[in-house]
Tab-separated table of C-alpha atoms in Angstrom:
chain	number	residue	atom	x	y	z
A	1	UNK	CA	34.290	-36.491	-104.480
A	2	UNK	CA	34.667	-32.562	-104.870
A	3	UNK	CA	34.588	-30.535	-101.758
A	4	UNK	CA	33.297	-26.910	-100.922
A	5	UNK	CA	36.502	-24.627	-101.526
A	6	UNK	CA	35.395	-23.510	-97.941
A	7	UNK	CA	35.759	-27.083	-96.464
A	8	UNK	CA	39.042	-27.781	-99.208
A	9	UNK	CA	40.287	-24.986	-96.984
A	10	UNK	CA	39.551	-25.814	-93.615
A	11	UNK	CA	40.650	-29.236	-93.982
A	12	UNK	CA	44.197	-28.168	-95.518
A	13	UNK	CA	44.511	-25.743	-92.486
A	14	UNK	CA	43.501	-28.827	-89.995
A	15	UNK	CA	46.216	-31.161	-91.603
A	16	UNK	CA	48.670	-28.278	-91.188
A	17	UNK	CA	47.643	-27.940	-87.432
A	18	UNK	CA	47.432	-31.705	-87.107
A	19	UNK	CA	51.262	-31.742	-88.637
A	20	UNK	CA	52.628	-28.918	-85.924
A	21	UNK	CA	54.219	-31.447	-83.187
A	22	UNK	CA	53.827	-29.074	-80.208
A	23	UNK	CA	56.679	-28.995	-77.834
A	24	UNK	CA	54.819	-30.801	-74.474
A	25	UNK	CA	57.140	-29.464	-72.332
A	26	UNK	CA	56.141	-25.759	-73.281
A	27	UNK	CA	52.082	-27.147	-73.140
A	28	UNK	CA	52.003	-27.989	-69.685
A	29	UNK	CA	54.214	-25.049	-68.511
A	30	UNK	CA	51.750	-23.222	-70.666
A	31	UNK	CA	48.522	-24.785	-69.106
A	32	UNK	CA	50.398	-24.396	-65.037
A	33	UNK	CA	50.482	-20.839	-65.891
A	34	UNK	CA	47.072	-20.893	-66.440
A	35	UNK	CA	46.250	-22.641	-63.615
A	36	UNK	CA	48.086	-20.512	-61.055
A	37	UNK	CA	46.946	-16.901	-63.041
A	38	UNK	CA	43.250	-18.088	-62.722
A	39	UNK	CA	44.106	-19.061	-58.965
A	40	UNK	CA	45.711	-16.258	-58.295
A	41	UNK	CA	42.677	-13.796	-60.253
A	42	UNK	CA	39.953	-15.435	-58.274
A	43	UNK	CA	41.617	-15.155	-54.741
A	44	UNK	CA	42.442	-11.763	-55.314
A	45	UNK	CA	39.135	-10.225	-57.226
A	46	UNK	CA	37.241	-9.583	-53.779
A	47	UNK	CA	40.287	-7.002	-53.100
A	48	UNK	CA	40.722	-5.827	-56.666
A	49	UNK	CA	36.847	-5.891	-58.136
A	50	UNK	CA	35.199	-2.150	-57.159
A	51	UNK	CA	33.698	-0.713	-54.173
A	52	UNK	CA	31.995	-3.688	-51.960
A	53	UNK	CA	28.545	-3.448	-50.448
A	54	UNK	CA	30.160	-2.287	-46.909
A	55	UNK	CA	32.201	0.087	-49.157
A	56	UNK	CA	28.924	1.922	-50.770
A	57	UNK	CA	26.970	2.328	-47.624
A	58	UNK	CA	29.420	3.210	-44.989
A	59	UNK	CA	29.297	6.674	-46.114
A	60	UNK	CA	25.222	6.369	-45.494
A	61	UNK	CA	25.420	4.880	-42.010
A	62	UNK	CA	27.154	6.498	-38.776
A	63	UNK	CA	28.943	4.149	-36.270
A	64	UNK	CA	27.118	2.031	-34.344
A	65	UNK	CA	23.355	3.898	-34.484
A	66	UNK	CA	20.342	2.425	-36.812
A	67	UNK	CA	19.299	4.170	-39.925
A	68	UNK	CA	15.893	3.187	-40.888
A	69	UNK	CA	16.276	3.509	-44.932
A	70	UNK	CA	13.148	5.146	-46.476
A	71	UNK	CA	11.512	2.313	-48.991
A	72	UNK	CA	13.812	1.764	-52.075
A	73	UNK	CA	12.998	3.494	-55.404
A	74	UNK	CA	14.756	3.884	-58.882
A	75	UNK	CA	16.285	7.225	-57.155
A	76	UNK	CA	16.970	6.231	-53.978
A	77	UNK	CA	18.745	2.529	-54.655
A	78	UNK	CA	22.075	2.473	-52.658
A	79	UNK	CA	23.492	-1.005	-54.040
A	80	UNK	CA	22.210	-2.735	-56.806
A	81	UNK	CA	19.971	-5.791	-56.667
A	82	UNK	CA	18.935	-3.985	-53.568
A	83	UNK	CA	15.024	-4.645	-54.182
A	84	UNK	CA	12.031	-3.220	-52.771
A	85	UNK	CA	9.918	-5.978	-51.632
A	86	UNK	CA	11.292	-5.019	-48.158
A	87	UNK	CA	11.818	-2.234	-45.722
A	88	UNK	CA	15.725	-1.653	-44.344
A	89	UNK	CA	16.810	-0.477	-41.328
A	90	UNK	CA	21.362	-0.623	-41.227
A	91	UNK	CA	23.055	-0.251	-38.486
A	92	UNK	CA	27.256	-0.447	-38.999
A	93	UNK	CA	29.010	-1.870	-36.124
A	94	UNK	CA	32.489	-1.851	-35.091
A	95	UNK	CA	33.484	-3.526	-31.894
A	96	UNK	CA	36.707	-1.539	-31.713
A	97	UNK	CA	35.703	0.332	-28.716
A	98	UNK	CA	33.924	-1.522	-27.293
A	99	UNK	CA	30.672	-4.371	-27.682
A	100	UNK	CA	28.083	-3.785	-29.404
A	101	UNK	CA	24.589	-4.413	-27.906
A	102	UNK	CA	21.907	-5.403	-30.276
A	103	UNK	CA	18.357	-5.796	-29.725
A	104	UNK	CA	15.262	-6.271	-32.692
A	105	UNK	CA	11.778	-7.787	-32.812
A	106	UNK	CA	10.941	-9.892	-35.581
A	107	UNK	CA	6.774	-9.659	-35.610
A	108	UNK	CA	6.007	-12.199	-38.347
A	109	UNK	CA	6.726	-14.189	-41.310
A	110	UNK	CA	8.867	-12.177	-43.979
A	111	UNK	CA	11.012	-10.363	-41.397
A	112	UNK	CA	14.636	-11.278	-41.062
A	113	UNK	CA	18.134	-9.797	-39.068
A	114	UNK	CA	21.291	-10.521	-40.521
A	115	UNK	CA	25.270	-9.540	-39.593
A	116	UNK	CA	27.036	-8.916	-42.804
A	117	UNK	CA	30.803	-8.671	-42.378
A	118	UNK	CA	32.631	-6.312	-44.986
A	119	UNK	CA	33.278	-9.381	-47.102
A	120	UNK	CA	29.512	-10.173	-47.453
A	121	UNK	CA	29.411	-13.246	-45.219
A	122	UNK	CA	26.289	-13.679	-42.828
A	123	UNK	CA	27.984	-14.316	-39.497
A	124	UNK	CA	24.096	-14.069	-37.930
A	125	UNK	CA	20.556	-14.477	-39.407
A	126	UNK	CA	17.290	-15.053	-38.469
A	127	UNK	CA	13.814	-15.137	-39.475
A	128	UNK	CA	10.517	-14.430	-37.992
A	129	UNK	CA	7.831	-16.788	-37.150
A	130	UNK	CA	4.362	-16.763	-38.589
A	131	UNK	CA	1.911	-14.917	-35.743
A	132	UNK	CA	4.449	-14.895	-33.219
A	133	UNK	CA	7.047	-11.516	-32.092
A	134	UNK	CA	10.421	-12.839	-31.757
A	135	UNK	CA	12.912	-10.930	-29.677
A	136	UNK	CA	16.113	-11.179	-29.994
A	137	UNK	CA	19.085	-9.617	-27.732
A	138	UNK	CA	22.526	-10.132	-29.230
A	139	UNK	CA	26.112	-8.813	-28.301
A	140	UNK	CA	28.738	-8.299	-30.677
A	141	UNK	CA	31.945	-9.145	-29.432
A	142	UNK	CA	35.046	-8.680	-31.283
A	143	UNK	CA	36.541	-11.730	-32.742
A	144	UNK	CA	40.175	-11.431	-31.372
A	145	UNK	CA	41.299	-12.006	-27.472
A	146	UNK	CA	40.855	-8.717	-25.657
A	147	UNK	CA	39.849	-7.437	-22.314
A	148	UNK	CA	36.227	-6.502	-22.567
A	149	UNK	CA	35.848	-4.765	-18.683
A	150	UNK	CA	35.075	-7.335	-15.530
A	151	UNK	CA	31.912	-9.203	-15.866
A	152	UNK	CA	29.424	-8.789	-12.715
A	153	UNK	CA	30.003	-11.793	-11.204
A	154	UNK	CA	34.032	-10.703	-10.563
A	155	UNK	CA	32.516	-7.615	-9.063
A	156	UNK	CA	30.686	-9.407	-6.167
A	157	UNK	CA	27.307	-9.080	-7.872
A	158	UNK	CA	24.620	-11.411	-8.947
A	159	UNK	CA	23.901	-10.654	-12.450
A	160	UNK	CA	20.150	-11.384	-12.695
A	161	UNK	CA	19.646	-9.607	-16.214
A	162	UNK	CA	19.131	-12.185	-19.524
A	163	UNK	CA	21.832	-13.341	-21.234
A	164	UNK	CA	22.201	-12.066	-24.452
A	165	UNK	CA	23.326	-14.475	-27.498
A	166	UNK	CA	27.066	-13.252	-28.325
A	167	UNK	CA	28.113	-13.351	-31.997
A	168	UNK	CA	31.804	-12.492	-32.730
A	169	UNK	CA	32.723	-10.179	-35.357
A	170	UNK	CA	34.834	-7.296	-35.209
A	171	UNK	CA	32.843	-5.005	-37.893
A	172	UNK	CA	30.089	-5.048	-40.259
A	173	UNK	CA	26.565	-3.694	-41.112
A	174	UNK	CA	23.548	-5.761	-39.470
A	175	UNK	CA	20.100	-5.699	-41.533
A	176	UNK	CA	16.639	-5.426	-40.493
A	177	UNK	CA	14.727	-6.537	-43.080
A	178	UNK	CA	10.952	-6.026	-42.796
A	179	UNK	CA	8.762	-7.152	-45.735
A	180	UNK	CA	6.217	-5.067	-48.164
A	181	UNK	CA	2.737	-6.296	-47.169
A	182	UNK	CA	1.305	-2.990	-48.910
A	183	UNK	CA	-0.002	0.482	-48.012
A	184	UNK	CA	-1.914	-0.819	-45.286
A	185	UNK	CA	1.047	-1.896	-43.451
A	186	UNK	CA	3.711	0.576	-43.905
A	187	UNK	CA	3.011	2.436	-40.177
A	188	UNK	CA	3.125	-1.056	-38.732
A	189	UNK	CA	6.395	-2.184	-40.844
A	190	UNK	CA	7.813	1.634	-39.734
A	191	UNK	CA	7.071	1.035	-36.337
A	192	UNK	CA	8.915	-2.197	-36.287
A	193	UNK	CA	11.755	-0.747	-38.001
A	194	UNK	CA	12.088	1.533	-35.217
A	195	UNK	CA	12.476	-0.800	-32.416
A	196	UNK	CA	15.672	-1.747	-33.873
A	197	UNK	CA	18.537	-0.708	-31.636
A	198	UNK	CA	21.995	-0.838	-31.683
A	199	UNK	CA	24.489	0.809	-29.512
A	200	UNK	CA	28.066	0.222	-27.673
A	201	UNK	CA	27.980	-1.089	-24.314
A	202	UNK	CA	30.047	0.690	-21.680
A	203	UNK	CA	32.666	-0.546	-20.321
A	204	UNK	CA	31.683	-1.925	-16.545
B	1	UNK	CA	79.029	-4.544	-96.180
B	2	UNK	CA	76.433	-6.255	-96.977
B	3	UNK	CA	77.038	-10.046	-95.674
B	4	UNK	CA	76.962	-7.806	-92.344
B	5	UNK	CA	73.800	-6.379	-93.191
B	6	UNK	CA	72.269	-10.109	-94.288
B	7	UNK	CA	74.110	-11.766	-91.096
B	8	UNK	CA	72.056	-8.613	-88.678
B	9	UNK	CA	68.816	-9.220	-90.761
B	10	UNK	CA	69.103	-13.100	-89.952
B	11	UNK	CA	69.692	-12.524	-86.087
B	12	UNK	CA	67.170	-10.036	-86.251
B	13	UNK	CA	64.386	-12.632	-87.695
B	14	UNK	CA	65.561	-14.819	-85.134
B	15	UNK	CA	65.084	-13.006	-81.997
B	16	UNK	CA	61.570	-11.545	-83.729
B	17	UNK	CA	60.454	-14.969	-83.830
B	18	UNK	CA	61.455	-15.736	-80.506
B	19	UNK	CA	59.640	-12.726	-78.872
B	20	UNK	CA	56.738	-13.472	-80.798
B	21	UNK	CA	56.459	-17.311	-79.381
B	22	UNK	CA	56.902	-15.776	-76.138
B	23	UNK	CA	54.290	-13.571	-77.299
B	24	UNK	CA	51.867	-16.119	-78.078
B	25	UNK	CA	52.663	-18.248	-75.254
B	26	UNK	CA	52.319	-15.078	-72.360
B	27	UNK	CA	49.314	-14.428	-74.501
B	28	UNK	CA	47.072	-17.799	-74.171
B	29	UNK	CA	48.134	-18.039	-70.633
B	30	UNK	CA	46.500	-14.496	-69.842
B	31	UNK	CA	43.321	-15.669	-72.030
B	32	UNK	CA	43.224	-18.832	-70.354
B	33	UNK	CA	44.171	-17.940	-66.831
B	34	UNK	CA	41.878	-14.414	-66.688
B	35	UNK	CA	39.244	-15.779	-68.775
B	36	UNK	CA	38.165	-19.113	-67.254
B	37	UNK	CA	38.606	-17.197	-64.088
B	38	UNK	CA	35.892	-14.381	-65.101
B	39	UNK	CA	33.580	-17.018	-66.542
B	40	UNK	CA	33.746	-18.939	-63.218
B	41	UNK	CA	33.057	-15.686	-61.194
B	42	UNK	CA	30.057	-14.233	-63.866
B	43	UNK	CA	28.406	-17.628	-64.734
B	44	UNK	CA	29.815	-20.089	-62.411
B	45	UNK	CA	29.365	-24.026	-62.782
B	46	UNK	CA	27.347	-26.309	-61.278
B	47	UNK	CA	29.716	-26.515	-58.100
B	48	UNK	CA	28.945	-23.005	-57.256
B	49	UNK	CA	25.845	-22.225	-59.197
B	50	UNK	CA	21.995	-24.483	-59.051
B	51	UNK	CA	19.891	-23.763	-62.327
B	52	UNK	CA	16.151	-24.497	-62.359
B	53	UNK	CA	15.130	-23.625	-65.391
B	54	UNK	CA	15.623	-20.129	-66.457
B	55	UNK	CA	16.283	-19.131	-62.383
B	56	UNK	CA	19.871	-19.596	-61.166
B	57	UNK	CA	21.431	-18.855	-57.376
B	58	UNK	CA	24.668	-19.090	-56.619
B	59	UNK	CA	24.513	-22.114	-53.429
B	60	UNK	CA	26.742	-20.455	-51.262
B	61	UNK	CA	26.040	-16.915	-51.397
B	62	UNK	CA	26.019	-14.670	-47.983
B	63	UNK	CA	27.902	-17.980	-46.199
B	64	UNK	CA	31.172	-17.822	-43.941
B	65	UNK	CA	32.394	-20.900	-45.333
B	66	UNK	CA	31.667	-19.920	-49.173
B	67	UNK	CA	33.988	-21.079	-52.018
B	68	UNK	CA	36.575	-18.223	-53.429
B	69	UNK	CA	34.360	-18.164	-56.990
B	70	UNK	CA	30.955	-17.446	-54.740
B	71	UNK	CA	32.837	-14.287	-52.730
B	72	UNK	CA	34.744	-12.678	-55.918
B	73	UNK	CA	31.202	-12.872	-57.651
B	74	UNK	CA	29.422	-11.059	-54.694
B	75	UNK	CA	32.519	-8.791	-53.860
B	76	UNK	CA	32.269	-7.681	-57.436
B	77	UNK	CA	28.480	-7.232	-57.597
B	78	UNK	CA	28.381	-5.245	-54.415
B	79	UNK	CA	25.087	-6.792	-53.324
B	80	UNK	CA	24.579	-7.560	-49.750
B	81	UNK	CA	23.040	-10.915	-49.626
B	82	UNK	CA	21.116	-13.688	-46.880
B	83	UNK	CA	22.772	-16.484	-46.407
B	84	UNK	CA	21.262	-19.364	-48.247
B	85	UNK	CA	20.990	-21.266	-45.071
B	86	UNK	CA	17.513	-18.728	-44.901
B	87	UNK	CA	16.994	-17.646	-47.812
B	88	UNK	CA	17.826	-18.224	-51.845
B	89	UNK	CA	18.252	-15.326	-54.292
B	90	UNK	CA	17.557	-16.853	-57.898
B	91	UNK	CA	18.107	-14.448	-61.047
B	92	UNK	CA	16.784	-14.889	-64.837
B	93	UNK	CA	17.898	-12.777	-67.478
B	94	UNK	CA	15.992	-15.571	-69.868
B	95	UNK	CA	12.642	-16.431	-70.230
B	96	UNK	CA	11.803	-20.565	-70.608
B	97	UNK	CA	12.948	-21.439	-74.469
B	98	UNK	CA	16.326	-19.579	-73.281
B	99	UNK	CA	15.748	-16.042	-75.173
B	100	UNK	CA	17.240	-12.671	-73.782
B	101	UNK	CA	14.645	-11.138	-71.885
B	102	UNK	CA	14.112	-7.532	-73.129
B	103	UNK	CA	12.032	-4.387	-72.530
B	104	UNK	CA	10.610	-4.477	-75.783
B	105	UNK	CA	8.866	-8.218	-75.376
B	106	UNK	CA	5.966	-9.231	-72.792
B	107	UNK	CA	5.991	-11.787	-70.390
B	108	UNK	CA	3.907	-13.936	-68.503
B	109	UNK	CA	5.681	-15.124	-65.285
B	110	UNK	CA	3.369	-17.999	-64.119
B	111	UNK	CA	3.376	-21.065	-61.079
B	112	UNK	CA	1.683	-22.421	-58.216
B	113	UNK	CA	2.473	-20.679	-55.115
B	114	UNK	CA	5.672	-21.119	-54.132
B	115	UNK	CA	6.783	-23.573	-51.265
B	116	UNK	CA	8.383	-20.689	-49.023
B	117	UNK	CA	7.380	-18.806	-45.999
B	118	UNK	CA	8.071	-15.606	-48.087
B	119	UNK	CA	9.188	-14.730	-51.563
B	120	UNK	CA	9.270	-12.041	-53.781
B	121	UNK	CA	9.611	-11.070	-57.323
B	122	UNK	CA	11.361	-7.882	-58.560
B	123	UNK	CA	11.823	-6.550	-62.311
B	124	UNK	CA	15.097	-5.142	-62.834
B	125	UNK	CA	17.671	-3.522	-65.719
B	126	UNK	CA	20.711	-5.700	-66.109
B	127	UNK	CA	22.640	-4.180	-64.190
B	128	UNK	CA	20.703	-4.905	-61.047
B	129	UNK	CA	18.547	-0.977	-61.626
B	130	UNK	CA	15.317	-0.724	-60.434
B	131	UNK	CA	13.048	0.311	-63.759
B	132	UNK	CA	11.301	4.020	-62.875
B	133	UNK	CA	7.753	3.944	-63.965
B	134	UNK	CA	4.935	6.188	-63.566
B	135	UNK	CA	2.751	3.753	-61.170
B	136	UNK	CA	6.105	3.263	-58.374
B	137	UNK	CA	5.961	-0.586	-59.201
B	138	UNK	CA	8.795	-2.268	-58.749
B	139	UNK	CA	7.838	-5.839	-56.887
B	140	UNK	CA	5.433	-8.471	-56.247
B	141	UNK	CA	5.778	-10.132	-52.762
B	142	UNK	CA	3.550	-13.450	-51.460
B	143	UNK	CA	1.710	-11.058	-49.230
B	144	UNK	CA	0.805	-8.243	-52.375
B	145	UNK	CA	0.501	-10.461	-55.348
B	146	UNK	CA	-3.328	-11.401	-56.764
B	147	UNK	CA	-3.597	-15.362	-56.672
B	148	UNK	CA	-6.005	-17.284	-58.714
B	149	UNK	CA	-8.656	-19.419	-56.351
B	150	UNK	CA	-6.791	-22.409	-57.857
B	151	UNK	CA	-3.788	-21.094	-55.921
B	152	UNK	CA	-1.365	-20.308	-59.021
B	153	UNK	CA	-0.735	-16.782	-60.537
B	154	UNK	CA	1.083	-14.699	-63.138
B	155	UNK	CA	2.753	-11.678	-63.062
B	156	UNK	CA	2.724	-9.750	-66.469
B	157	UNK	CA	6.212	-8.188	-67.603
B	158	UNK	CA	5.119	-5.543	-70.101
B	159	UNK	CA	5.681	-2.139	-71.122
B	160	UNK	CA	1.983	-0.963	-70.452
B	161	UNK	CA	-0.628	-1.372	-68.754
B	162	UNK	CA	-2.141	-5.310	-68.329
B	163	UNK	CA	-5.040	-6.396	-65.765
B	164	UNK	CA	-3.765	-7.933	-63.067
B	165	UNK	CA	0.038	-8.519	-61.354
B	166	UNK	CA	1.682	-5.954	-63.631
B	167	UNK	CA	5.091	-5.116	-63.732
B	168	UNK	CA	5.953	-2.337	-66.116
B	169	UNK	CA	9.448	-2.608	-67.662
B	170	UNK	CA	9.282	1.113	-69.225
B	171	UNK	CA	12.428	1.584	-71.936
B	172	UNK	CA	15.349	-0.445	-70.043
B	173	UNK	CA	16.366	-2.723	-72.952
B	174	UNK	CA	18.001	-5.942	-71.208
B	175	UNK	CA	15.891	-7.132	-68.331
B	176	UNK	CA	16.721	-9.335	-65.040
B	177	UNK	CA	14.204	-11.367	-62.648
B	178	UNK	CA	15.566	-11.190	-58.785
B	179	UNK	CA	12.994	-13.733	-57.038
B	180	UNK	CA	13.833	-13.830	-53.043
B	181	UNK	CA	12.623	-16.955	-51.480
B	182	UNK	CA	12.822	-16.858	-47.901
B	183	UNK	CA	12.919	-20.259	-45.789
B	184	UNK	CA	12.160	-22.467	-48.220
B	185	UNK	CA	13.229	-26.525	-47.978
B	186	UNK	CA	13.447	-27.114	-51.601
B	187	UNK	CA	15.253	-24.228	-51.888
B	188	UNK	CA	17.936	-24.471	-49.163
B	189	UNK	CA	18.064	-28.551	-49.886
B	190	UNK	CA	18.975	-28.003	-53.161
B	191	UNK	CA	22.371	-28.330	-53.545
B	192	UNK	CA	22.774	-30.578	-56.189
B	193	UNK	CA	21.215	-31.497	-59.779
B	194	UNK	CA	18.833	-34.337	-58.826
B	195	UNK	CA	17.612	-31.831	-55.877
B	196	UNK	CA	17.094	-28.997	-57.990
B	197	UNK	CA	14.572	-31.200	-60.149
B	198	UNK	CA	12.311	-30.988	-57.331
B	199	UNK	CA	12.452	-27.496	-56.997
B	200	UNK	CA	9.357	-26.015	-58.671
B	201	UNK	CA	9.547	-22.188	-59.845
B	202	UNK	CA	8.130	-20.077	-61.968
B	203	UNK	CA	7.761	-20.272	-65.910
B	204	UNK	CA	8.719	-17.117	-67.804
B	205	UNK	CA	7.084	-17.506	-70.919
B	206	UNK	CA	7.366	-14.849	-73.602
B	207	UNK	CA	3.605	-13.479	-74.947
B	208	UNK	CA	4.746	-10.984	-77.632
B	209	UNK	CA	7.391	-8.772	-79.004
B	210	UNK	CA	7.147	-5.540	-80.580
């Protein structure tokens, strides 16, 4: 039986591969190396891989106040993938100072709050509920051990007021997300956007 | 004179083809190591990634407790993501039979409504661009998109005009589908294979090419 030239070819070149008796010693040193570069190249591509989301809009957002984003367009697109079947409103916190008080409405289905940390992990979210306002009151508290001021109670007084949810996180951006119903909506979805606030609580 | 030449040459060859092993071996461990590690952070597997169909989401993405692969992919994309314990992000930069979608081709992007409180479909460039166009559409959300009375519909992906959900993809050559579903059980349940065969999305089907 005559072969292709081609395959006469490739099968001399496989029975001169097949004779090579690699050295086993160097294959596994060879394939540990590989094992701790792609280790050590996935544990370290969050710090080496560009600018991250927190990175891009920091410049955008001043400390600790809400920036209601106007709606998202080819022009106007601060991250990518950042779409515009919603309305943003940012607001980047740092508990350095002191906490940060948070409080949003959530008046229907499509709506959503979430605290991003700089590494992109949602240490809060929530939805909204069909035909129902949600309100939500959170405080940011920084996540290390640290005198925050004397609560009310240590003070002598009563402290009446609601409790707040507490979330601990020591910086990050949290997003109001409000969703495109169409024209007919946008001074509603605006005026949701707006009741967004988020400021530092002073010290008692 | 010259057995010290020949004697140099030899030691020469020698130490030539001993850098050159070490070559090759320093070599395939930076292919091997940096490679598999940039295929596991673009494509991922099916530890990190879920595939349904053409759509793919990474499971873990916005989540504290996300594997290293999920957080170098988003740290590298510079998206800011939900959590998928609310919400699932899927992408497709294919249509159904697996082809490259593309600028040039139309598409008909067609299901039952989907089984989420809220989702959303948004043409993009590949590189995550939104795709100017002289009408300002960008999107199709459950609250804006046309449904047939039978309770399915189809959004068009086409250069001009077409009746209906139309989303005009302009000039941008390589094309990707971001669909948002927000709070929905077959989404956030599935985690693994056999779960993501009950998950029922949308079928990009390509019409024509020019």
């Amino acid at each position: 039986m005559t072969l292709h030239p081609l395959a006469e070819r490739a099968l001399a070149l496989f029975k001169k591969l097949a004779s090579i008796r690699p050295d086993l010693r160097l294959v596994a040193a060879a394939l540990a190396a590989m094992g701790i570069l792609h280790i050590c190249a996935t544990l370290a591509a969050p710090m080496l891989m560009g600018r991250s989301a927190f990175d891009r809009l920091s410049p955008i957002l001043p400390l600790n106040s809400v920036v209601v984003l106007p709606p998202i367009t080819p022009e106007n697109q601060p991250l990518p993938f950042l779409t515009p079947d919603v309305r943003y409103a940012m607001c980047r916190y740092d508990t350095a100072q002191a906490p940060v008080g948070l409080s949003v409405q959530l008046p229907g289905k499509g709506w959503s709050v979430a605290l991003h940390t700089p590494e992109g992990d949602n240490v809060y979210a929530a939805t909204g509920e069909d035909e129902r306002i949600t309100s939500l009151r959170l405080r940011i508290l920084p996540s290390d051990e640290r005198f925050m001021g004397l609560t009310p109670e240590s003070l002598g007084v009563a402290d009446t007021s609601e409790k707040p949810q507490v979330v601990r996180s020591a910086r990050g951006i949290i997003v109001l997300r409000a969703p495109d119903r169409g024209h007919a909506y946008v001074p509603f979805t605006e005026a949701g956007l707006r009741q967004f606030t988020c400021t530092p609580e002073k010290p008692r | 004179m010259q057995f010290v030449l020949h004697r140099a040459k030899k030691k020469l060859q020698a130490i030539i083809l001993r850098i050159s092993d070490w070559a090759i071996f320093v070599g395939l461990v930076l292919i091997g190591g940096l490679g598999s590690s940039y295929y596991m952070l673009s494509a991922g597997n099916s530890l990190t990634t879920l595939k349904v169909g053409p759509w793919s989401t990474w499971k873990h993405e916005g989540r504290v407790d996300a594997d290293p692969y999920t957080r170098a992919h988003f740290a590298r994309s510079g998206t800011l993501n939900l959590t998928t314990d609310i919400a699932n992000t899927y992408q497709a930069s294919r249509d159904s039979d697996g082809l490259r979608l593309h600028s040039s081709c139309e598409y008909e992007i067609s299901g039952e409504t989907l089984d989420a409180r809220w989702w959303s479909i948004t043409a993009l460039d590949d590189q995550g661009r939104l795709i100017a166009n002289p009408s300002s559409r960008y999107t199709f959300t459950s609250d804006t998109v046309a449904i047939s009375p039978d309770g399915t519909f189809t959004v068009t992906l086409a250069r001009d005009a077409r009746p209906g959900n139309w989303l005009p993809t302009a000039g941008a050559g390589r094309l990707t589908l971001a669909m948002t579903l927000l709070e929905s059980d077959a989404a956030i349940a599935g985690d693994t294979e056999a779960e993501a065969a009950t998950i029922v999305l949308p079928v990009i089907k390509r019409v024509a090419c020019r």
